[in-house]
Coordinates of C-alpha atoms in Angstrom, one line a residue:
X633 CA -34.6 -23.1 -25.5
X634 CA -32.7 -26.2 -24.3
X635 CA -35.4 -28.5 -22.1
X636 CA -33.4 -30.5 -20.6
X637 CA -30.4 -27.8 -19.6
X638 CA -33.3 -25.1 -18.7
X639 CA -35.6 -27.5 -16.8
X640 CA -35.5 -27.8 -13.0
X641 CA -34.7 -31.9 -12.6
X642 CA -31.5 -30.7 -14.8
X643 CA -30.7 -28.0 -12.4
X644 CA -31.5 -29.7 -9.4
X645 CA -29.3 -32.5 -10.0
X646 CA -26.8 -30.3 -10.9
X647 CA -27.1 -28.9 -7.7
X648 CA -26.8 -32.2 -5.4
X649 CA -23.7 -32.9 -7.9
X650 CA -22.7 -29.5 -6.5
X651 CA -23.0 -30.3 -2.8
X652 CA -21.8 -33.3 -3.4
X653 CA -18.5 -32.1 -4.7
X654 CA -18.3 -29.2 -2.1
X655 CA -19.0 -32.1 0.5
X656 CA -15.8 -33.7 -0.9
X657 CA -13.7 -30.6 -1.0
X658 CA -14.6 -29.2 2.5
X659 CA -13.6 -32.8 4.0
X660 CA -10.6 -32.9 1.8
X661 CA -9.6 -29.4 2.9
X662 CA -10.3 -29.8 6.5
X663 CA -8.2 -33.1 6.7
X664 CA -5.3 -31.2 4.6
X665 CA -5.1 -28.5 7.0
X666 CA -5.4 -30.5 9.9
X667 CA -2.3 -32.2 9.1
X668 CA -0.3 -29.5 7.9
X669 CA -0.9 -27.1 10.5
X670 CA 2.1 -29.0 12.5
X671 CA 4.2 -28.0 9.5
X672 CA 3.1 -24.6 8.9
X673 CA 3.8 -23.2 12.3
X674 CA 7.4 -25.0 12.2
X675 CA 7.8 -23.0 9.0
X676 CA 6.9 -19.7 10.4
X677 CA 9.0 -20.2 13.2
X678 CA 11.7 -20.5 11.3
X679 CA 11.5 -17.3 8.9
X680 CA 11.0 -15.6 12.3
X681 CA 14.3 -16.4 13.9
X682 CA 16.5 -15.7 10.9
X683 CA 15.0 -12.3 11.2
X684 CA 15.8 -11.8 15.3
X685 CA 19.3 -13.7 14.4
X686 CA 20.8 -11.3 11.6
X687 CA 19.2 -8.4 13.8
X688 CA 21.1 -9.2 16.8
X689 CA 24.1 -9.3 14.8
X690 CA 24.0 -6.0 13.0
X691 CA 22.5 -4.4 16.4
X692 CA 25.8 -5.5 17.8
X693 CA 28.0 -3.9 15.0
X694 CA 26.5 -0.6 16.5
X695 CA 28.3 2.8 15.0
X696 CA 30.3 0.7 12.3
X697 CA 27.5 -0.6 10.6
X698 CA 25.6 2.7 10.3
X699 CA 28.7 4.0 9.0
X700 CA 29.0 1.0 6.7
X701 CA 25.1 1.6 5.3
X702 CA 25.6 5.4 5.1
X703 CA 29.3 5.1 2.8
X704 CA 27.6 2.2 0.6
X705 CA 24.7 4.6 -0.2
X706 CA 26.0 7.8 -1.0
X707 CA 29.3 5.7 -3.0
X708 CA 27.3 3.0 -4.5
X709 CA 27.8 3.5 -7.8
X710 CA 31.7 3.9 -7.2
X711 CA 31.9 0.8 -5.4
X712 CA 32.8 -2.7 -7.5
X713 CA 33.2 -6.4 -7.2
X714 CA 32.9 -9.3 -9.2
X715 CA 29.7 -11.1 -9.1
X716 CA 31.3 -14.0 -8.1
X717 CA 33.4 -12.7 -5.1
X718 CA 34.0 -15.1 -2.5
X719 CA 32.0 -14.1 0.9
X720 CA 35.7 -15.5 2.6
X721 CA 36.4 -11.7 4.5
X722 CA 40.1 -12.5 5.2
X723 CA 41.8 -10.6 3.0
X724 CA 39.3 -8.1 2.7
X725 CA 39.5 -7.4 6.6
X726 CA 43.2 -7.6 6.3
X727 CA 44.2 -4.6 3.7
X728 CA 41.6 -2.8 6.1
X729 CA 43.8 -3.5 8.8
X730 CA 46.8 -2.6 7.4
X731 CA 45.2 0.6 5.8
X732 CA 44.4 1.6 9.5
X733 CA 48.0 1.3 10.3
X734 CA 49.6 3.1 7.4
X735 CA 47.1 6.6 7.8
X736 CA 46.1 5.9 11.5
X737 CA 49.1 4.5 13.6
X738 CA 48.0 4.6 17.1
X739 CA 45.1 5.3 16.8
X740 CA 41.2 3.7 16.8
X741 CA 38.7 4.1 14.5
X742 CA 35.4 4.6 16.8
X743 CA 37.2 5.8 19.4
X744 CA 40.0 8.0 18.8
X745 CA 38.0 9.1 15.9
X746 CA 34.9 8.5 13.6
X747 CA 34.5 5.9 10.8
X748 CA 33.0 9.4 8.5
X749 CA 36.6 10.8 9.1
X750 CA 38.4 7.8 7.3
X751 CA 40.4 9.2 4.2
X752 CA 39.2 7.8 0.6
X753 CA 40.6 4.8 0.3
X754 CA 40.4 3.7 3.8
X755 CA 36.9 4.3 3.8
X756 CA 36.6 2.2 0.4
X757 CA 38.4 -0.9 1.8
X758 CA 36.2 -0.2 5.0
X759 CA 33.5 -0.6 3.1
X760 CA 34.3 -3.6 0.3
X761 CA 35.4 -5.4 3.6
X762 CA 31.8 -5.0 5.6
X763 CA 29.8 -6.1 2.5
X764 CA 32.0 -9.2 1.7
X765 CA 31.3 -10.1 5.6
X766 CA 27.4 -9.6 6.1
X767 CA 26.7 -10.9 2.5
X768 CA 28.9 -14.0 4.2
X769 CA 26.9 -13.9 6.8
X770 CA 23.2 -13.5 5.3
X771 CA 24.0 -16.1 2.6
X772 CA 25.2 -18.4 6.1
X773 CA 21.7 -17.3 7.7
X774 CA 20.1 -18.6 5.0
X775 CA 21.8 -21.9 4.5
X776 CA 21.4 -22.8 8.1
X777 CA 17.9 -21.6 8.7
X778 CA 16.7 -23.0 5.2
X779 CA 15.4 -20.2 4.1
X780 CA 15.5 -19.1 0.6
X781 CA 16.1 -15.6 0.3
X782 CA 18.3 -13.2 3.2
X783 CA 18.4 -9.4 2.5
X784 CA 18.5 -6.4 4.5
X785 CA 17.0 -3.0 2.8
X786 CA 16.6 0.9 3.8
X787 CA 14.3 3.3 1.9
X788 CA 16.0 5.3 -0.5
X789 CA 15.2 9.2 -1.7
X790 CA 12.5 8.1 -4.1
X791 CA 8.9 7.2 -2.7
X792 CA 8.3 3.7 -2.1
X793 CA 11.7 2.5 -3.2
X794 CA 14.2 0.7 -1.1
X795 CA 17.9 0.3 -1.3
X796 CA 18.9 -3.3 -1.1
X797 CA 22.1 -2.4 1.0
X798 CA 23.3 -6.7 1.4
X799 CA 21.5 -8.8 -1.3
X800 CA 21.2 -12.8 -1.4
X801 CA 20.4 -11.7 -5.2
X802 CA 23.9 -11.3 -6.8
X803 CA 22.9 -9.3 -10.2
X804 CA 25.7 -8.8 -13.0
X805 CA 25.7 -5.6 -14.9
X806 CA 25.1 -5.9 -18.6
X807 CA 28.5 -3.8 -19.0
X808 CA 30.6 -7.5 -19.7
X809 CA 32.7 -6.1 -16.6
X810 CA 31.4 -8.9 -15.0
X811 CA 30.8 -6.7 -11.8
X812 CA 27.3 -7.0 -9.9
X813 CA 25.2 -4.2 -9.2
X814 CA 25.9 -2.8 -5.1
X815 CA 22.9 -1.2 -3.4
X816 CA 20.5 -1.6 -6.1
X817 CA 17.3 1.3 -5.9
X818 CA 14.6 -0.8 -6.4
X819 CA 10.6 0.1 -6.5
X820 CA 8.6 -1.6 -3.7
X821 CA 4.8 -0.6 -3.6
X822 CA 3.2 -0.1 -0.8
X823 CA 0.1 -2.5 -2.1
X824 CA 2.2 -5.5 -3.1
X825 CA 4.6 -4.7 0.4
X826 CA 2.8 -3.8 3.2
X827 CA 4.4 -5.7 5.6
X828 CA 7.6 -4.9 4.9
X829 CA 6.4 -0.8 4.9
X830 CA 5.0 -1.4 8.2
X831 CA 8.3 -2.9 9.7
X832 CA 9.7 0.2 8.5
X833 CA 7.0 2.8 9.3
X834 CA 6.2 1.4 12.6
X835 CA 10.0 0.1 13.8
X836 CA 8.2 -3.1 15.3
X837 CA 8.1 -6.4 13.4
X838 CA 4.6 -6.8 11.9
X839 CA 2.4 -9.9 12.3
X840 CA 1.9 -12.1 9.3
X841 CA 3.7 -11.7 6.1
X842 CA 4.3 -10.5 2.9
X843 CA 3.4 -13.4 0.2
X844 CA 4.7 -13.3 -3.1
X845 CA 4.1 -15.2 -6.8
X846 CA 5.4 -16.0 -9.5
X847 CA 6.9 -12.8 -10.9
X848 CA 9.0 -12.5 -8.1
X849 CA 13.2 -14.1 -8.4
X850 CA 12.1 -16.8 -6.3
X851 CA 8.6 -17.9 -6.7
X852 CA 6.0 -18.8 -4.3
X853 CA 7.7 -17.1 -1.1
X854 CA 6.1 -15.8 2.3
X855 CA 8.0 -13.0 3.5
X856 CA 8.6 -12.0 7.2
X857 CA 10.5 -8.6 8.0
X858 CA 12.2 -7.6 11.6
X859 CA 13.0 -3.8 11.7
X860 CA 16.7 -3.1 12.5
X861 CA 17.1 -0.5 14.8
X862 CA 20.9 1.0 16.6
X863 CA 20.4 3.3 19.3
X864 CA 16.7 3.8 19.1
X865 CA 16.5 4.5 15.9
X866 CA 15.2 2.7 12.9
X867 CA 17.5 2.3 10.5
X868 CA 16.5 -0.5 7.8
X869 CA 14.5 -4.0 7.7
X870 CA 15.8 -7.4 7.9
X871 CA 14.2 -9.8 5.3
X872 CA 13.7 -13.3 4.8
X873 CA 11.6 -15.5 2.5
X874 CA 10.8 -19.2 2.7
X875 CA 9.2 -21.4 -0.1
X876 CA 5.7 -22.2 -0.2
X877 CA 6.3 -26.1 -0.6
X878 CA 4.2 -28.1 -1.9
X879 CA 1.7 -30.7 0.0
X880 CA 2.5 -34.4 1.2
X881 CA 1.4 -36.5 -1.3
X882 CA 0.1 -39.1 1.6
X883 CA -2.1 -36.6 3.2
X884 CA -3.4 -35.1 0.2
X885 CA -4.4 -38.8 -1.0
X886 CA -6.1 -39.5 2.3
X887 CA -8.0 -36.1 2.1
X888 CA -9.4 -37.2 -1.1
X889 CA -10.4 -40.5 0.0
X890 CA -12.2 -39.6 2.9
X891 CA -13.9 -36.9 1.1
X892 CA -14.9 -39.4 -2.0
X893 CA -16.4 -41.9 0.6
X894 CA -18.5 -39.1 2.0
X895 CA -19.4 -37.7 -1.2
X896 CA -20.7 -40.8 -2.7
X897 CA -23.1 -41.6 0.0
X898 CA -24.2 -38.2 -0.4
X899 CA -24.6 -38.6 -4.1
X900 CA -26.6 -41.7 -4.0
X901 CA -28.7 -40.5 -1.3
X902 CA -29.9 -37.4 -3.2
X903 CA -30.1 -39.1 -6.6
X904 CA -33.1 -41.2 -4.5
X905 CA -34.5 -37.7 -3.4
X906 CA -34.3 -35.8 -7.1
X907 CA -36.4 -39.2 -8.5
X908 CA -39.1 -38.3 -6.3
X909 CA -39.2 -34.5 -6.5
X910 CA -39.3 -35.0 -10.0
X911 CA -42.4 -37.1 -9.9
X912 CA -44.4 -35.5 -7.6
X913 CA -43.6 -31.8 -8.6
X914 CA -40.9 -31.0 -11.5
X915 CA -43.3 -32.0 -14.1
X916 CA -46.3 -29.9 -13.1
X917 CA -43.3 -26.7 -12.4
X918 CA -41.8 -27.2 -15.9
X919 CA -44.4 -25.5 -17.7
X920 CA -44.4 -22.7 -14.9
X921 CA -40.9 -22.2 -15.0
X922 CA -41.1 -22.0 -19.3
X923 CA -43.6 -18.9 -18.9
X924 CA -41.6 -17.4 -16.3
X925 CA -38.6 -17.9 -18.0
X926 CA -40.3 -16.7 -21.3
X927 CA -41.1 -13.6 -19.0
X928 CA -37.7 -13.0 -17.6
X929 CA -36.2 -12.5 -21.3
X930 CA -39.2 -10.0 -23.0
X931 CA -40.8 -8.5 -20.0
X932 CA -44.3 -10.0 -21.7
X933 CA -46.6 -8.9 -19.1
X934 CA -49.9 -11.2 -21.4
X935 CA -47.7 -14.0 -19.5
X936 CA -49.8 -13.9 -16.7
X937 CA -52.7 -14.9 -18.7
X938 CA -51.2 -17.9 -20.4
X939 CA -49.9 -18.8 -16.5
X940 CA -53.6 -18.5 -15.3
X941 CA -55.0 -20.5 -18.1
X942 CA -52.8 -23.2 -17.1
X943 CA -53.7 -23.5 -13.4
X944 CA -55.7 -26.7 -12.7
X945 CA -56.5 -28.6 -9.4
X946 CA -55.5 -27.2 -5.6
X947 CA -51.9 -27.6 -4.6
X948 CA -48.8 -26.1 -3.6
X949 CA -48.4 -25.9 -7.4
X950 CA -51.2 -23.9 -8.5
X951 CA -51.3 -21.6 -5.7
X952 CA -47.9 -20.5 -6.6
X953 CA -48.8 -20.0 -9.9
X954 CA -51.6 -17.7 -9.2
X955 CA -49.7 -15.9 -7.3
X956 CA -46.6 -15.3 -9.9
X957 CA -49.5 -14.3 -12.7
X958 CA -50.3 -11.6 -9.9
X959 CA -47.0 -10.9 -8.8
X960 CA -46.1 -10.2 -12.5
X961 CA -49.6 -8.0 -13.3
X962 CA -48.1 -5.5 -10.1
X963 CA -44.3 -5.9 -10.9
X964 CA -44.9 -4.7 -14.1
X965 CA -46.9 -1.5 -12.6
X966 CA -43.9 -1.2 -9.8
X967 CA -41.3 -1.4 -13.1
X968 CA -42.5 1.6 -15.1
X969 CA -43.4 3.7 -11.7
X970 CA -39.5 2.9 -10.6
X971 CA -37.9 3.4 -14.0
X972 CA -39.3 7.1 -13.4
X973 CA -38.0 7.7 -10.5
X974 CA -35.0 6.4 -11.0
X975 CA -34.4 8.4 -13.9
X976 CA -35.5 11.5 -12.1
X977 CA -33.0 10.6 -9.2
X978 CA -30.1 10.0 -11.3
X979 CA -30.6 13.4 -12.8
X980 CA -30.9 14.9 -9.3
X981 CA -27.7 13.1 -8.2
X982 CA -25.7 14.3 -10.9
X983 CA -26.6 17.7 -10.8
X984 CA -25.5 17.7 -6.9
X985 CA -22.5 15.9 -7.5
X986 CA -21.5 18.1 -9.6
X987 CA -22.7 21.2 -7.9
X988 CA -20.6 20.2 -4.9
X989 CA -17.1 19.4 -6.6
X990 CA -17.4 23.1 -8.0
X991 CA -18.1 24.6 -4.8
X992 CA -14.7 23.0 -3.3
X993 CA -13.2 23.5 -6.1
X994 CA -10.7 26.6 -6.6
X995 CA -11.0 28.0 -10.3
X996 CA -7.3 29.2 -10.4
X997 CA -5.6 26.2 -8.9
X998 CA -7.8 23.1 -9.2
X999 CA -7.3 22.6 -5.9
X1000 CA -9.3 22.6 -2.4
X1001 CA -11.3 26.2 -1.2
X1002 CA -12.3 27.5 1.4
X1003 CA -15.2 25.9 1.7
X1004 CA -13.7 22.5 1.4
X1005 CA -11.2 23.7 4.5
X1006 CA -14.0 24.2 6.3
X1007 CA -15.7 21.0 5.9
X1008 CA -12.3 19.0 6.8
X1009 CA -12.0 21.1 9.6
X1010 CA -15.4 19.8 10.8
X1011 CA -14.6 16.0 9.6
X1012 CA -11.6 16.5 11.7
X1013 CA -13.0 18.0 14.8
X1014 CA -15.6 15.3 14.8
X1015 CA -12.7 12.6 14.9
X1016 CA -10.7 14.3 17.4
X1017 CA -13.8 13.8 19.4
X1018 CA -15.3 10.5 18.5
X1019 CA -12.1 9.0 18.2
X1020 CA -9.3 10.9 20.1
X1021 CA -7.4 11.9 16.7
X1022 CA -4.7 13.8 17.5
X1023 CA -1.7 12.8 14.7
X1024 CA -2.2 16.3 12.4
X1025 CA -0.8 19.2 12.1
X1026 CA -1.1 22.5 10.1
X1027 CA 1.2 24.1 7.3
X1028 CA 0.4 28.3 6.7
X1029 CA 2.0 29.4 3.1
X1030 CA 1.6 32.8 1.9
X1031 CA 3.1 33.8 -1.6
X1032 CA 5.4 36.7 -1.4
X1033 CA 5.1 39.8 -3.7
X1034 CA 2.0 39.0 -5.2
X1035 CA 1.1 42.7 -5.7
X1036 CA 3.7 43.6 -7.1
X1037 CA 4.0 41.2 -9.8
X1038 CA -0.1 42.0 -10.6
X1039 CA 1.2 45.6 -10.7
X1040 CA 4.2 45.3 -13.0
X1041 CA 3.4 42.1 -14.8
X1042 CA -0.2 41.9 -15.2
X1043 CA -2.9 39.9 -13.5
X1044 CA -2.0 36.7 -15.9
X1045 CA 1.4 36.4 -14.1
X1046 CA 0.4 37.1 -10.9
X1047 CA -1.9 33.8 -11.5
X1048 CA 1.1 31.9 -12.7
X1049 CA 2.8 32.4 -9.5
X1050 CA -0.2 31.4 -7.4
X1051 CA -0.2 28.0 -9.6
X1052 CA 3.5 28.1 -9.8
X1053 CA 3.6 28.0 -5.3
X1054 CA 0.4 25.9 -5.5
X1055 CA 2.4 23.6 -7.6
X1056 CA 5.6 23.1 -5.3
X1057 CA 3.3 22.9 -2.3
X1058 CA 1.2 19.9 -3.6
X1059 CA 4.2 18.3 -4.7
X1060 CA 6.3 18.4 -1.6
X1061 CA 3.4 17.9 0.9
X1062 CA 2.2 15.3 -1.4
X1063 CA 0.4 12.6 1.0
X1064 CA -1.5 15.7 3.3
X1065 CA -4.8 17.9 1.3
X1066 CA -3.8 21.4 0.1
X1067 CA -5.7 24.2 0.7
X1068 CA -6.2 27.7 -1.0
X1069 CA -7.9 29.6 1.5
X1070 CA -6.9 33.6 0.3
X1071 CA -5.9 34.9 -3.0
X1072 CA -1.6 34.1 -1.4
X1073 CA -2.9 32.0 1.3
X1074 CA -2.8 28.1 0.8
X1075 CA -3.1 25.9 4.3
X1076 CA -1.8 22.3 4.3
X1077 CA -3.1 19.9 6.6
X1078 CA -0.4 17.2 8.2
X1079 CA -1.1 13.8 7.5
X1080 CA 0.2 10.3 7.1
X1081 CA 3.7 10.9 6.6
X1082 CA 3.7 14.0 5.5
X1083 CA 2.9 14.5 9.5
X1084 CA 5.8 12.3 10.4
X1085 CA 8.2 14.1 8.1
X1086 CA 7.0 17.7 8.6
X1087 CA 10.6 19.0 9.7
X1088 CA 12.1 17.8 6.5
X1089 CA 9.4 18.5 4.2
X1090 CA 9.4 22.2 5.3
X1091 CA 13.3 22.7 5.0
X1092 CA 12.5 20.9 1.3
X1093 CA 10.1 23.5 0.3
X1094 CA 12.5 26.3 1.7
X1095 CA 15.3 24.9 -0.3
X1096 CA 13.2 24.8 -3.3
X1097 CA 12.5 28.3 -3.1
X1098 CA 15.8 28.8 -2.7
X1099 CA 16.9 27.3 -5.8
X1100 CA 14.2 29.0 -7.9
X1101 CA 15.3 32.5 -6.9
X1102 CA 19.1 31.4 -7.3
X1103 CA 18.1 30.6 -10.9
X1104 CA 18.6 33.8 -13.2
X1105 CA 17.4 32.5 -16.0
X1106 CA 13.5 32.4 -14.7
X1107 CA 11.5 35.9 -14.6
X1108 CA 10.4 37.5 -11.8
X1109 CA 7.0 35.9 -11.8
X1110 CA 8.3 32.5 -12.0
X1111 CA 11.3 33.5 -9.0
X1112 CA 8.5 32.6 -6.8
X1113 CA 8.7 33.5 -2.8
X1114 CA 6.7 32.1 -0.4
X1115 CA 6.5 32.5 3.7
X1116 CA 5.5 29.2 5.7
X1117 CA 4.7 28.2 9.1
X1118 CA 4.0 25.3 10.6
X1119 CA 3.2 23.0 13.9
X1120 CA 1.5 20.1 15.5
X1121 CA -1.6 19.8 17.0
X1122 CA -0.2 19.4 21.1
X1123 CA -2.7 18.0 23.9
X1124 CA -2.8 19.6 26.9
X1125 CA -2.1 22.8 24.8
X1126 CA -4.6 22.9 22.0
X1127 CA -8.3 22.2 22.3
X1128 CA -9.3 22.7 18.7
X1129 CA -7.8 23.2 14.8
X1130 CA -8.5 26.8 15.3
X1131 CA -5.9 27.1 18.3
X1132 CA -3.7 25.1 15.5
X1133 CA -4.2 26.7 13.0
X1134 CA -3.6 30.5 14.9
X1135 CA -0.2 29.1 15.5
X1136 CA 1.1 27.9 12.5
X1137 CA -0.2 31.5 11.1
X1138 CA 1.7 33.5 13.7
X1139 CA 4.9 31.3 12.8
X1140 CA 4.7 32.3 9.0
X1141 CA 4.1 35.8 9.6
X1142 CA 7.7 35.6 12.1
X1143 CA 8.9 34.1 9.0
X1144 CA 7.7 36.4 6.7
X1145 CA 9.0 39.0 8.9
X1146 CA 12.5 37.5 8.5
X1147 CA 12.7 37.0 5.1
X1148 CA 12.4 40.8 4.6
X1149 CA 14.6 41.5 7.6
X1150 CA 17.3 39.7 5.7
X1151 CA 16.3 41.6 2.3
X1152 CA 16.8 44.6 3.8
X1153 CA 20.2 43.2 5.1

């Protein structure tokens, strides 16, 4: 053992060294931010109105932009220029014009008739001719707003991706075309982007921002997004980054200073107090702290003896060593009593843990029972009324022709089509908790998105369906059929999940009803 790194005059002065320093640092710090504040508020400022700027422009643009964003999206990878085009429009606006002329004389495009109804080649120019302008005029933005970074993005088809529809990043492919990449899909978690997510989810622009390192294209950024939205509707999100520059010099050298006068007083001040703590009590605690320390490694209780025979005179001292010999005598005791239990509890907790998972557990699907229905209906009930939850709805799927394939087939396929629908189901309702509540029967409670998107969802899972029985090279166990229903929880209408869920089942047995209507067509 080290004396003088394990004894208390060591530690304690590394302690005042300690509080010296954080003395220092606090000053310092408060000072700093003091003086930058001025600067950070004019920066935020700033990031903000490029956002509202570019927004008002495109909001302006109306019908032709959306029809701009909607051509460069589904034609992205048809589209080409160099990737280092000139953002001067002239020309590019020009063979646009006279393209109008030659197919369309006489006519408007947004009045007389719709910018989707442009033949090939128009539409191309239309298109080559918008992105040469707003690129001209987010790289403008950024020049005269000094900002460093201008984009404006829409979610693409993939989860958590976004389409990068006018880039300040001009990315060459690795083709030797010399082209740049137009639209680029790119991945944008949802923990590394809230902010901008929230823009999109939400349609309003988000306090704070997004801030970004290192591994980003340009560094050290903050990042504020402003929703764009045309006619009510949300269509993509405007974003702009500024550098995270670095301190004044000046201010960070008076910070220090200050902090450095302040710290030494401190310093000397409590260099006088450690001299005589250390004479009046470190010497007669060093000996208790070795046996306690000696204590702390082996779990010795015969320390308490040496501790006792090492008490002399009445102080402050001694009295606290009597009491650690006893403390050590009855925390040995408490140790072997708790170790016990502990043990025994661990067991216990295991064993219930483990009994509870299987009891919500199908054995088929791996997924949610009955029982585990059941006890989210209650969890949800109890926020409808603690909290006034109302955003859920409820999904009813019943597999199609199960007897029949357990008839002809065999049990083993009719299980593979119960997993097969389970499958689809958890995949295309994949943010809301899947439920199998029958042998056919599987419920899906509406959440998150999935309770925003419920429309499109659905028609996804019919048009799955649809492509599996189309496909004639699968059996008839693996053609799975399935009938759904669906709906939201209303207010005014509904007073529980059970009035919810009645609903959604009456809906899937109408379309059950239709499928083998149209069958028998």
């Amino acid at each position: 053992m080290n004396k003088k790194t394990d004894s208390l005059l060591f530690k304690l002065s590394i302690l005042f060294v300690f509080i010296t320093i954080l003395i220092m640092g606090i000053t310092g710090f408060l000072t700093y931010r003091e003086q930058t504040r001025n600067y950070e508020n004019e920066c935020q400022e700033r990031i903000q109105n490029v956002g509202r700027y570019l927004s008002s422009l495109m909001e302006a643009d109306g019908e032709e932009f959306i029809a701009f964003q909607n051509y460069l999206i589904r034609h992205r990878d048809e589209l080409s220029l160099p990737v280092d085009f000139s953002t001067d429009y002239r020309e590019a606006k020009n063979q646009m014009i006279s393209m109008l002329a030659e197919h369309y004389p006489g006519r408007t495009v947004g009045v007389d008739f719709s910018y989707e109804e442009l033949e090939p080649e128009t539409a191309r120019s239309f298109a080559l001719y918008n992105y040469i302008y707003w690129t001209g005029i987010f790289e403008k933005a950024r020049e005269e707003f000094g900002v460093i970074y201008t984009y404006y993005i829409t979610p693409s088809e993939k989860p958590f991706h976004m389409y990068y529809v006018i880039d300040g990043v001009r990315m060459e492919k690795e083709d030797g075309s010399g082209d740049m990449f137009i639209c680029l899909d790119v991945e944008e978690p949802l923990e590394k982007h809230e902010k901008m997510w929230e823009a999109w989810n939400t349609g309003i622009a988000p306090n704070g921002y997004d801030v970004y390192g290192d591994e980003y294209e340009y560094g050290n950024t903050y990042a504020y997004y402003t929703p764009l939205t045309i006619h009510r509707k949300t269509i993509g999100v405007i974003g702009a980054e500024i550098e995270i520059e670095k301190v004044n010099r000046r201010i960070l050298k008076n910070s220090v200073r200050l902090g450095s006068e302040i710290g030494l007083i401190i310093f000397l001040s409590s260099m006088i107090l450690l001299i005589f703590i250390n004479h009046y009590y470190l010497k007669k605690l060093r000996s208790l702290q070795q046996n306690v320390g000696i204590y702390a490694e082996t779990k010795d209780v015969t320390i308490a003896n040496l501790i006792t025979k090492d008490i002399r005179h009445r102080n402050e001292i001694t009295a606290l060593s009597s009491q650690i010999a006893a403390m050590i005598l009855e925390l040995d005791t408490h140790m072997k009593n708790l170790i016990a239990a502990r043990t025994e509890l661990n067991v216990t907790r295991e064993q219930m843990q483990m009994l509870g998972l299987q009891a919500e557990r199908d054995a088929l699907t791996g997924i949610r029972n009955r029982l585990a229905y059941d006890n989210e209906v209650n969890r949800i009930e109890y926020r409808m009324t603690a909290e006034g939850f109302t955003a859920f709805g409820i999904a009813m799927i019943d597999l199609n022709f199960l007897k029949r394939i357990n008839d002809n087939y065999g049990h083993d396929k009719g299980n593979f089509a119960i997993k097969r629908i389970c499958e689809i189901t958890c995949r295309t309702f994949s943010h809301s908790p899947v439920f199998r509540i029958g042998g056919d029967e599987f419920v899906v409670i509406l959440e998150n998105e999935d309770y925003i998107n419920a429309e499109n969802l659905v028609e996804q899972f019919r048009r799955t369906l649809q492509d599996i029985s189309l496909d004639k090279s699968l059996s008839p166990w693996e053609q799975v059929s399935a009938a759904i229903g669906w709906t939201r929880f209303t207010p005014g209408q509904d007073e529980n999940i059970e009035s919810v869920f009645k609903r959604a089942d009456s809906l899937m047995y109408e379309n059950k009803t239709a499928m083998k209507a149209a069958r028998t067509d």
